[in-house]
């Protein structure tokens, strides 16, 4: 298992290199020019050239990339084109916000998804099963930003139970953090909980028909023990694979939900950076997001290996 | 015993009260304002667009606009124009929040820095600035500039402490003379900028708050929700559905501040190099007449704008009321003009579009279609419209004009042969050129106004700028803010005057 972790981490370096080359190339191909935004509508050609030189944009793309890479390997991702804010600082400031939102969403998705899936699987074709199936279909069909707006309208604007916008760090106030993260996390976790519920139901129905479950029941084990210890543990193997994909989906979805709730996370930063064509910021963000996805997938593989010994690397 | 206890309690309370009383007015309460744009820089001389609400707490300009748009001294006490020299008397007893004194030397350093950076459009006529004596600043102009004092009302006149001018981190550490100082420790990058009272402020009675916050909430719906739930006291909006919701929500109020954005079509190819029809004034007039501005306003701008036939809005000194309705929607008249022109069968042209203007252009294309003109909407990358409009890539374009901008810039942008948005280098008519120059002969608005009113009439006659609607600056406020008598909206700006502002 350690070898797997080591190999994956080793593969991260060339992956980040390829991603950085692609991001740098694509952002440089965009027709808009960040210098236009910096000098404004009335800037002269002379000013334009001056700012391009200051930002190093007058140099060939290969030279710019090599210079950027040279600094990046030393841990310096540079500064924003538009101000003195460092890319590393900006990303690190927002990373806990997005991770916090994603983690709570994943937790909600897992709890709701597993509970609904198990309930449906225990009574196939019953009204509970049908309700869970319809709920999962609706959950996957509803766009999370729209659901977020709906939650804000009901629970923030009308009932005033939660704040409509913003994010309070847990270090400032755990209670305010919980209040600020609840609605966006529910909005974000809905579709993932639906996907997990479907997967859990399908896996559980299969497992519950296995001989060893019948044997466990025949031995007089309690229904709770049979379901939680024997059935669910085995049903979780395919669910973990789905979960890995869902966490990646949640990270992507957080970018949209952050806008709806005016949360200052990586998504808000990414949208601003793309609008301004702030190349150093875009580069930094893409690298961090890729790194996060790789780590999530690695963690999933490790958990998968623990749950399913056959899947462990030899 | 009882008397002793009472006396002791009284003395203790007095002592506590005295100990707790600051040596300067501190203000109380918090006021929260939400901006629709993300903060780019807090260096006023590098500010090229929106974002002034982030600057006003910490920076003050030499002059500012009064309630009716008149120029009022702020860090200055008066001025005198002597040919190419503008002598400005400065306020005494003012210091920057870092303790540096504000004097003519500091003011001259600021103006010279702004000239060198070259981003503030209004400072482009300035050659240099110097201190005549401790409190007299002299600005030397390259050419006579009647708008120089107007420029000094905004970012061009905001004063930065000289000691921090070369600090690369100035864009996040503003140091000015304003009533509040930026609290970097309490601010959160990309989310909220926090300001607290400036202990060295020169007019302490005007500090009414303990804390002022400017929140960055670019999403219109999120900003609206924040206003509805009381998370913010005020915020700015464009003429969009969310602003319309504020306008009809009973416990919210939409304030229409003087100034705003005038949306217009620019016929760049007015000599007909690429599209011959554009050389014909009858065609251009027909286009102007074919636009149902009232319908456009209701459908596209949610009824929050007003029909426009000239560059200035009602209340502005250059506004000419006689031009109202000059191109009132009359499709039959427009068709008749097209029939009289050399292009009775119509023609086709390309118009650049960015997403925010897409619906506007679709509406305009519909109007032009009625008179046989096909306008192809060509999407361009967001952020490139201004640059592409300065090239010959398109025979026409669509832009906005800030109605409180000095009228001299209208000529600089559209009229002169080398104007920014005259890419085909069309020579202006003799009449237009004469009027543009006549407007530059004095600094007094009442002297300049007749020339610019005539120029607006001439623009209508030549019809290469087709004005469509004028949307005021919209500030959405809570019921409490609407009833707060200390809330004063700055003329022509999307911000609230912080001097004297108290919490709701």
mmCIF file of N, CA and C in Angstrom, chain A residues 30-33 36-44 47-48 50-51 54 82-85 90 93-94 149 152-153 156-157 160 162-169 172 259-264 268 272 275-276, chain B residues 38-41 46-48 116-121 124 168-173 188-192 215-219 221-223 225-226 228-231 251 381-384 386-387 390 413 420-421:
data_model
loop_
_atom_site.group_PDB
_atom_site.id
_atom_site.type_symbol
_atom_site.label_atom_id
_atom_site.label_comp_id
_atom_site.label_asym_id
_atom_site.label_seq_id
_atom_site.Cartn_x
_atom_site.Cartn_y
_atom_site.Cartn_z
ATOM 1 N N UNK A 30 -5.752 33.127 -25.307
ATOM 2 C CA UNK A 30 -6.998 33.909 -25.227
ATOM 3 C C UNK A 30 -6.814 35.266 -25.898
ATOM 4 N N UNK A 31 -7.834 35.715 -26.635
ATOM 5 C CA UNK A 31 -7.669 36.987 -27.353
ATOM 6 C C UNK A 31 -7.664 38.223 -26.446
ATOM 7 N N UNK A 32 -8.275 38.126 -25.280
ATOM 8 C CA UNK A 32 -8.311 39.319 -24.417
ATOM 9 C C UNK A 32 -6.936 39.556 -23.804
ATOM 10 N N UNK A 33 -6.712 40.800 -23.397
ATOM 11 C CA UNK A 33 -5.395 41.191 -22.917
ATOM 12 C C UNK A 33 -5.535 41.785 -21.510
ATOM 13 N N UNK A 36 -5.171 45.585 -21.044
ATOM 14 C CA UNK A 36 -6.301 46.477 -21.324
ATOM 15 C C UNK A 36 -7.053 46.821 -20.046
ATOM 16 N N UNK A 37 -7.221 45.816 -19.194
ATOM 17 C CA UNK A 37 -7.943 46.033 -17.932
ATOM 18 C C UNK A 37 -7.110 46.884 -16.971
ATOM 19 N N UNK A 38 -5.808 46.686 -17.003
ATOM 20 C CA UNK A 38 -4.946 47.402 -16.053
ATOM 21 C C UNK A 38 -4.880 48.894 -16.402
ATOM 22 N N UNK A 39 -4.700 49.207 -17.681
ATOM 23 C CA UNK A 39 -4.535 50.630 -18.043
ATOM 24 C C UNK A 39 -5.861 51.309 -18.372
ATOM 25 N N UNK A 40 -6.917 50.533 -18.510
ATOM 26 C CA UNK A 40 -8.228 51.142 -18.757
ATOM 27 C C UNK A 40 -8.440 51.520 -20.206
ATOM 28 N N UNK A 41 -9.638 52.064 -20.470
ATOM 29 C CA UNK A 41 -10.037 52.382 -21.840
ATOM 30 C C UNK A 41 -9.216 53.496 -22.468
ATOM 31 N N UNK A 42 -8.611 54.329 -21.623
ATOM 32 C CA UNK A 42 -7.955 55.515 -22.177
ATOM 33 C C UNK A 42 -6.436 55.377 -22.251
ATOM 34 N N UNK A 43 -5.944 54.209 -21.954
ATOM 35 C CA UNK A 43 -4.495 54.003 -21.984
ATOM 36 C C UNK A 43 -3.919 54.169 -23.381
ATOM 37 N N UNK A 44 -2.706 54.676 -23.441
ATOM 38 C CA UNK A 44 -2.059 54.875 -24.744
ATOM 39 C C UNK A 44 -1.270 53.621 -25.108
ATOM 40 N N UNK A 47 1.796 53.301 -22.929
ATOM 41 C CA UNK A 47 1.513 52.717 -21.609
ATOM 42 C C UNK A 47 1.294 51.218 -21.721
ATOM 43 N N UNK A 48 0.598 50.850 -22.785
ATOM 44 C CA UNK A 48 0.313 49.442 -23.019
ATOM 45 C C UNK A 48 1.624 48.650 -23.071
ATOM 46 N N UNK A 50 4.511 49.572 -21.934
ATOM 47 C CA UNK A 50 5.230 49.696 -20.658
ATOM 48 C C UNK A 50 4.730 48.616 -19.661
ATOM 49 N N UNK A 51 3.406 48.486 -19.597
ATOM 50 C CA UNK A 51 2.831 47.514 -18.659
ATOM 51 C C UNK A 51 3.134 46.088 -19.119
ATOM 52 N N UNK A 54 6.548 45.367 -18.006
ATOM 53 C CA UNK A 54 6.623 45.170 -16.554
ATOM 54 C C UNK A 54 6.128 43.774 -16.159
ATOM 55 N N UNK A 82 -2.551 41.994 -11.277
ATOM 56 C CA UNK A 82 -3.310 43.213 -11.007
ATOM 57 C C UNK A 82 -2.966 43.909 -9.698
ATOM 58 N N UNK A 83 -2.312 43.206 -8.796
ATOM 59 C CA UNK A 83 -1.970 43.813 -7.512
ATOM 60 C C UNK A 83 -0.799 43.060 -6.884
ATOM 61 N N UNK A 84 -0.496 43.424 -5.645
ATOM 62 C CA UNK A 84 0.681 42.827 -5.013
ATOM 63 C C UNK A 84 0.356 41.525 -4.271
ATOM 64 N N UNK A 85 -0.855 41.021 -4.461
ATOM 65 C CA UNK A 85 -1.264 39.814 -3.742
ATOM 66 C C UNK A 85 -0.539 38.589 -4.320
ATOM 67 N N UNK A 90 -3.038 33.972 -1.805
ATOM 68 C CA UNK A 90 -4.458 34.045 -2.170
ATOM 69 C C UNK A 90 -5.082 32.651 -2.179
ATOM 70 N N UNK A 93 -5.311 31.181 1.382
ATOM 71 C CA UNK A 93 -6.353 31.836 2.181
ATOM 72 C C UNK A 93 -7.723 31.227 1.881
ATOM 73 N N UNK A 94 -7.927 30.873 0.602
ATOM 74 C CA UNK A 94 -9.259 30.393 0.201
ATOM 75 C C UNK A 94 -9.402 28.876 0.254
ATOM 76 N N UNK A 149 -30.334 28.734 -4.458
ATOM 77 C CA UNK A 149 -31.176 29.949 -4.451
ATOM 78 C C UNK A 149 -32.491 29.692 -3.722
ATOM 79 N N UNK A 152 -31.863 29.629 -0.012
ATOM 80 C CA UNK A 152 -31.666 30.999 0.496
ATOM 81 C C UNK A 152 -33.011 31.694 0.659
ATOM 82 N N UNK A 153 -33.855 31.550 -0.380
ATOM 83 C CA UNK A 153 -35.165 32.228 -0.340
ATOM 84 C C UNK A 153 -35.981 31.754 0.866
ATOM 85 N N UNK A 156 -33.094 31.617 4.522
ATOM 86 C CA UNK A 156 -32.345 32.821 4.891
ATOM 87 C C UNK A 156 -33.227 34.066 4.805
ATOM 88 N N UNK A 157 -33.851 34.258 3.636
ATOM 89 C CA UNK A 157 -34.617 35.494 3.434
ATOM 90 C C UNK A 157 -35.936 35.464 4.204
ATOM 91 N N UNK A 160 -35.061 33.445 8.094
ATOM 92 C CA UNK A 160 -33.897 34.071 8.779
ATOM 93 C C UNK A 160 -33.169 33.098 9.711
ATOM 94 N N UNK A 162 -30.640 31.104 8.660
ATOM 95 C CA UNK A 162 -29.237 31.041 8.234
ATOM 96 C C UNK A 162 -28.865 32.341 7.511
ATOM 97 N N UNK A 163 -27.572 32.669 7.475
ATOM 98 C CA UNK A 163 -27.186 33.854 6.694
ATOM 99 C C UNK A 163 -27.324 33.573 5.191
ATOM 100 N N UNK A 164 -27.673 34.608 4.437
ATOM 101 C CA UNK A 164 -27.867 34.428 2.992
ATOM 102 C C UNK A 164 -26.542 34.350 2.256
ATOM 103 N N UNK A 165 -25.545 35.020 2.768
ATOM 104 C CA UNK A 165 -24.252 35.069 2.076
ATOM 105 C C UNK A 165 -23.120 34.977 3.090
ATOM 106 N N UNK A 166 -21.927 34.762 2.561
ATOM 107 C CA UNK A 166 -20.716 34.834 3.387
ATOM 108 C C UNK A 166 -20.348 33.531 4.058
ATOM 109 N N UNK A 167 -19.172 33.548 4.632
ATOM 110 C CA UNK A 167 -18.621 32.353 5.276
ATOM 111 C C UNK A 167 -17.854 32.784 6.522
ATOM 112 N N UNK A 168 -18.125 32.137 7.643
ATOM 113 C CA UNK A 168 -17.386 32.429 8.867
ATOM 114 C C UNK A 168 -16.408 31.286 9.135
ATOM 115 N N UNK A 169 -15.114 31.577 9.268
ATOM 116 C CA UNK A 169 -14.167 30.486 9.545
ATOM 117 C C UNK A 169 -14.490 29.823 10.889
ATOM 118 N N UNK A 172 -13.103 31.342 14.002
ATOM 119 C CA UNK A 172 -13.722 32.575 14.517
ATOM 120 C C UNK A 172 -14.902 32.227 15.417
ATOM 121 N N UNK A 259 -20.501 31.205 -5.680
ATOM 122 C CA UNK A 259 -21.014 32.444 -6.271
ATOM 123 C C UNK A 259 -22.395 32.774 -5.697
ATOM 124 N N UNK A 260 -23.239 31.741 -5.607
ATOM 125 C CA UNK A 260 -24.619 31.946 -5.130
ATOM 126 C C UNK A 260 -24.613 32.473 -3.691
ATOM 127 N N UNK A 261 -23.691 31.969 -2.878
ATOM 128 C CA UNK A 261 -23.659 32.344 -1.463
ATOM 129 C C UNK A 261 -22.576 33.386 -1.152
ATOM 130 N N UNK A 262 -21.994 33.949 -2.194
ATOM 131 C CA UNK A 262 -20.924 34.963 -2.028
ATOM 132 C C UNK A 262 -19.860 34.476 -1.044
ATOM 133 N N UNK A 263 -19.420 33.254 -1.246
ATOM 134 C CA UNK A 263 -18.380 32.688 -0.387
ATOM 135 C C UNK A 263 -17.035 32.881 -1.078
ATOM 136 N N UNK A 264 -16.091 33.376 -0.311
ATOM 137 C CA UNK A 264 -14.803 33.741 -0.887
ATOM 138 C C UNK A 264 -13.852 32.537 -0.901
ATOM 139 N N UNK A 268 -14.619 31.523 -6.377
ATOM 140 C CA UNK A 268 -14.728 32.966 -6.586
ATOM 141 C C UNK A 268 -13.402 33.504 -7.126
ATOM 142 N N UNK A 272 -12.826 35.238 -10.897
ATOM 143 C CA UNK A 272 -12.213 36.568 -11.037
ATOM 144 C C UNK A 272 -10.945 36.472 -11.880
ATOM 145 N N UNK A 275 -11.799 35.956 -15.555
ATOM 146 C CA UNK A 275 -12.352 37.185 -16.146
ATOM 147 C C UNK A 275 -11.261 38.194 -16.443
ATOM 148 N N UNK A 276 -10.280 38.270 -15.535
ATOM 149 C CA UNK A 276 -9.220 39.269 -15.709
ATOM 150 C C UNK A 276 -8.056 38.737 -16.533
ATOM 151 N N UNK B 38 -14.985 43.299 -7.905
ATOM 152 C CA UNK B 38 -13.940 42.841 -7.002
ATOM 153 C C UNK B 38 -12.879 43.943 -6.896
ATOM 154 N N UNK B 39 -12.290 44.009 -5.739
ATOM 155 C CA UNK B 39 -11.233 45.007 -5.529
ATOM 156 C C UNK B 39 -10.016 44.630 -6.377
ATOM 157 N N UNK B 40 -9.561 45.584 -7.154
ATOM 158 C CA UNK B 40 -8.332 45.341 -7.925
ATOM 159 C C UNK B 40 -7.174 46.048 -7.233
ATOM 160 N N UNK B 41 -7.306 47.348 -7.042
ATOM 161 C CA UNK B 41 -6.210 48.064 -6.396
ATOM 162 C C UNK B 41 -6.746 49.173 -5.491
ATOM 163 N N UNK B 46 -3.743 54.187 -9.852
ATOM 164 C CA UNK B 46 -3.690 53.025 -10.749
ATOM 165 C C UNK B 46 -5.087 52.469 -10.983
ATOM 166 N N UNK B 47 -6.077 53.154 -10.465
ATOM 167 C CA UNK B 47 -7.476 52.726 -10.582
ATOM 168 C C UNK B 47 -7.978 53.129 -11.962
ATOM 169 N N UNK B 48 -8.348 52.139 -12.771
ATOM 170 C CA UNK B 48 -8.770 52.499 -14.131
ATOM 171 C C UNK B 48 -10.265 52.279 -14.352
ATOM 172 N N UNK B 116 3.022 60.727 -14.253
ATOM 173 C CA UNK B 116 4.002 59.737 -14.698
ATOM 174 C C UNK B 116 3.334 58.386 -14.978
ATOM 175 N N UNK B 117 2.412 57.988 -14.099
ATOM 176 C CA UNK B 117 1.731 56.702 -14.303
ATOM 177 C C UNK B 117 0.813 56.744 -15.527
ATOM 178 N N UNK B 118 0.182 57.906 -15.741
ATOM 179 C CA UNK B 118 -0.607 58.104 -16.959
ATOM 180 C C UNK B 118 -1.901 57.327 -17.056
ATOM 181 N N UNK B 119 -2.391 56.814 -15.952
ATOM 182 C CA UNK B 119 -3.629 56.020 -16.017
ATOM 183 C C UNK B 119 -4.870 56.899 -15.856
ATOM 184 N N UNK B 120 -4.773 57.934 -15.032
ATOM 185 C CA UNK B 120 -5.919 58.840 -14.834
ATOM 186 C C UNK B 120 -6.033 59.734 -16.071
ATOM 187 N N UNK B 121 -7.127 59.544 -16.805
ATOM 188 C CA UNK B 121 -7.307 60.235 -18.087
ATOM 189 C C UNK B 121 -7.227 61.755 -17.935
ATOM 190 N N UNK B 124 -3.885 63.874 -18.161
ATOM 191 C CA UNK B 124 -3.032 63.824 -19.351
ATOM 192 C C UNK B 124 -2.674 65.209 -19.896
ATOM 193 N N UNK B 168 5.378 48.826 -3.232
ATOM 194 C CA UNK B 168 4.595 47.966 -4.140
ATOM 195 C C UNK B 168 3.317 47.430 -3.495
ATOM 196 N N UNK B 169 3.284 47.409 -2.170
ATOM 197 C CA UNK B 169 2.090 46.893 -1.479
ATOM 198 C C UNK B 169 1.054 47.987 -1.211
ATOM 199 N N UNK B 170 1.247 49.169 -1.817
ATOM 200 C CA UNK B 170 0.287 50.267 -1.618
ATOM 201 C C UNK B 170 -1.126 49.862 -2.061
ATOM 202 N N UNK B 171 -1.198 48.961 -3.014
ATOM 203 C CA UNK B 171 -2.519 48.563 -3.516
ATOM 204 C C UNK B 171 -3.363 47.815 -2.498
ATOM 205 N N UNK B 172 -2.754 47.447 -1.369
ATOM 206 C CA UNK B 172 -3.521 46.801 -0.302
ATOM 207 C C UNK B 172 -3.291 47.487 1.047
ATOM 208 N N UNK B 173 -2.544 48.573 1.042
ATOM 209 C CA UNK B 173 -2.262 49.308 2.287
ATOM 210 C C UNK B 173 -2.433 50.810 2.055
ATOM 211 N N UNK B 188 -10.510 40.782 4.912
ATOM 212 C CA UNK B 188 -10.250 39.458 4.336
ATOM 213 C C UNK B 188 -10.195 39.630 2.821
ATOM 214 N N UNK B 189 -9.024 39.320 2.268
ATOM 215 C CA UNK B 189 -8.779 39.508 0.842
ATOM 216 C C UNK B 189 -9.874 38.827 0.009
ATOM 217 N N UNK B 190 -10.415 39.587 -0.915
ATOM 218 C CA UNK B 190 -11.437 39.025 -1.799
ATOM 219 C C UNK B 190 -12.818 38.970 -1.186
ATOM 220 N N UNK B 191 -12.964 39.365 0.065
ATOM 221 C CA UNK B 191 -14.260 39.249 0.732
ATOM 222 C C UNK B 191 -14.725 40.580 1.333
ATOM 223 N N UNK B 192 -13.935 41.145 2.214
ATOM 224 C CA UNK B 192 -14.358 42.388 2.863
ATOM 225 C C UNK B 192 -13.138 43.241 3.226
ATOM 226 N N UNK B 215 -17.936 45.239 1.321
ATOM 227 C CA UNK B 215 -17.965 43.817 0.972
ATOM 228 C C UNK B 215 -17.904 43.667 -0.536
ATOM 229 N N UNK B 216 -17.176 42.637 -0.969
ATOM 230 C CA UNK B 216 -17.094 42.346 -2.401
ATOM 231 C C UNK B 216 -18.088 41.237 -2.713
ATOM 232 N N UNK B 217 -19.231 41.617 -3.300
ATOM 233 C CA UNK B 217 -20.233 40.592 -3.655
ATOM 234 C C UNK B 217 -20.620 40.815 -5.120
ATOM 235 N N UNK B 218 -19.885 40.215 -6.048
ATOM 236 C CA UNK B 218 -20.165 40.487 -7.468
ATOM 237 C C UNK B 218 -21.480 39.885 -7.951
ATOM 238 N N UNK B 219 -21.938 38.804 -7.342
ATOM 239 C CA UNK B 219 -23.176 38.186 -7.821
ATOM 240 C C UNK B 219 -24.381 39.041 -7.398
ATOM 241 N N UNK B 221 -27.599 38.513 -7.346
ATOM 242 C CA UNK B 221 -28.608 37.885 -6.491
ATOM 243 C C UNK B 221 -28.088 37.729 -5.065
ATOM 244 N N UNK B 222 -26.842 37.339 -4.934
ATOM 245 C CA UNK B 222 -26.258 37.198 -3.597
ATOM 246 C C UNK B 222 -26.249 38.545 -2.877
ATOM 247 N N UNK B 223 -25.942 39.612 -3.630
ATOM 248 C CA UNK B 223 -25.925 40.956 -3.026
ATOM 249 C C UNK B 223 -27.340 41.364 -2.599
ATOM 250 N N UNK B 225 -29.758 39.279 -1.770
ATOM 251 C CA UNK B 225 -30.106 38.492 -0.577
ATOM 252 C C UNK B 225 -29.446 39.065 0.676
ATOM 253 N N UNK B 226 -28.210 39.513 0.524
ATOM 254 C CA UNK B 226 -27.507 40.120 1.667
ATOM 255 C C UNK B 226 -28.227 41.386 2.134
ATOM 256 N N UNK B 228 -31.508 42.013 1.642
ATOM 257 C CA UNK B 228 -32.811 41.615 2.192
ATOM 258 C C UNK B 228 -32.683 41.112 3.633
ATOM 259 N N UNK B 229 -31.592 40.401 3.919
ATOM 260 C CA UNK B 229 -31.448 39.805 5.249
ATOM 261 C C UNK B 229 -30.710 40.713 6.222
ATOM 262 N N UNK B 230 -30.389 41.926 5.787
ATOM 263 C CA UNK B 230 -29.746 42.878 6.695
ATOM 264 C C UNK B 230 -28.258 42.637 6.886
ATOM 265 N N UNK B 231 -27.654 41.785 6.040
ATOM 266 C CA UNK B 231 -26.208 41.566 6.153
ATOM 267 C C UNK B 231 -25.429 42.772 5.655
ATOM 268 N N UNK B 251 -39.805 46.931 1.838
ATOM 269 C CA UNK B 251 -38.870 47.356 2.879
ATOM 270 C C UNK B 251 -37.451 47.610 2.358
ATOM 271 N N UNK B 381 -14.529 38.587 -27.380
ATOM 272 C CA UNK B 381 -14.125 38.149 -26.048
ATOM 273 C C UNK B 381 -14.439 39.240 -25.016
ATOM 274 N N UNK B 382 -15.077 38.868 -23.878
ATOM 275 C CA UNK B 382 -15.324 39.889 -22.841
ATOM 276 C C UNK B 382 -14.013 40.586 -22.467
ATOM 277 N N UNK B 383 -14.097 41.876 -22.290
ATOM 278 C CA UNK B 383 -12.889 42.637 -21.947
ATOM 279 C C UNK B 383 -12.175 43.200 -23.163
ATOM 280 N N UNK B 384 -12.662 42.829 -24.365
ATOM 281 C CA UNK B 384 -11.963 43.319 -25.559
ATOM 282 C C UNK B 384 -12.792 44.324 -26.354
ATOM 283 N N UNK B 386 -13.733 47.455 -25.828
ATOM 284 C CA UNK B 386 -13.152 48.800 -25.959
ATOM 285 C C UNK B 386 -11.987 48.780 -26.942
ATOM 286 N N UNK B 387 -11.129 47.780 -26.810
ATOM 287 C CA UNK B 387 -9.943 47.725 -27.694
ATOM 288 C C UNK B 387 -10.362 47.486 -29.139
ATOM 289 N N UNK B 390 -11.674 50.435 -30.957
ATOM 290 C CA UNK B 390 -10.687 51.445 -31.361
ATOM 291 C C UNK B 390 -9.967 51.033 -32.648
ATOM 292 N N UNK B 413 -12.949 61.442 -27.276
ATOM 293 C CA UNK B 413 -13.240 60.033 -27.546
ATOM 294 C C UNK B 413 -13.820 59.788 -28.936
ATOM 295 N N UNK B 420 -10.098 58.489 -29.650
ATOM 296 C CA UNK B 420 -9.944 57.053 -29.350
ATOM 297 C C UNK B 420 -10.908 56.185 -30.146
ATOM 298 N N UNK B 421 -12.159 56.617 -30.210
ATOM 299 C CA UNK B 421 -13.169 55.789 -30.876
ATOM 300 C C UNK B 421 -13.554 56.375 -32.245
#
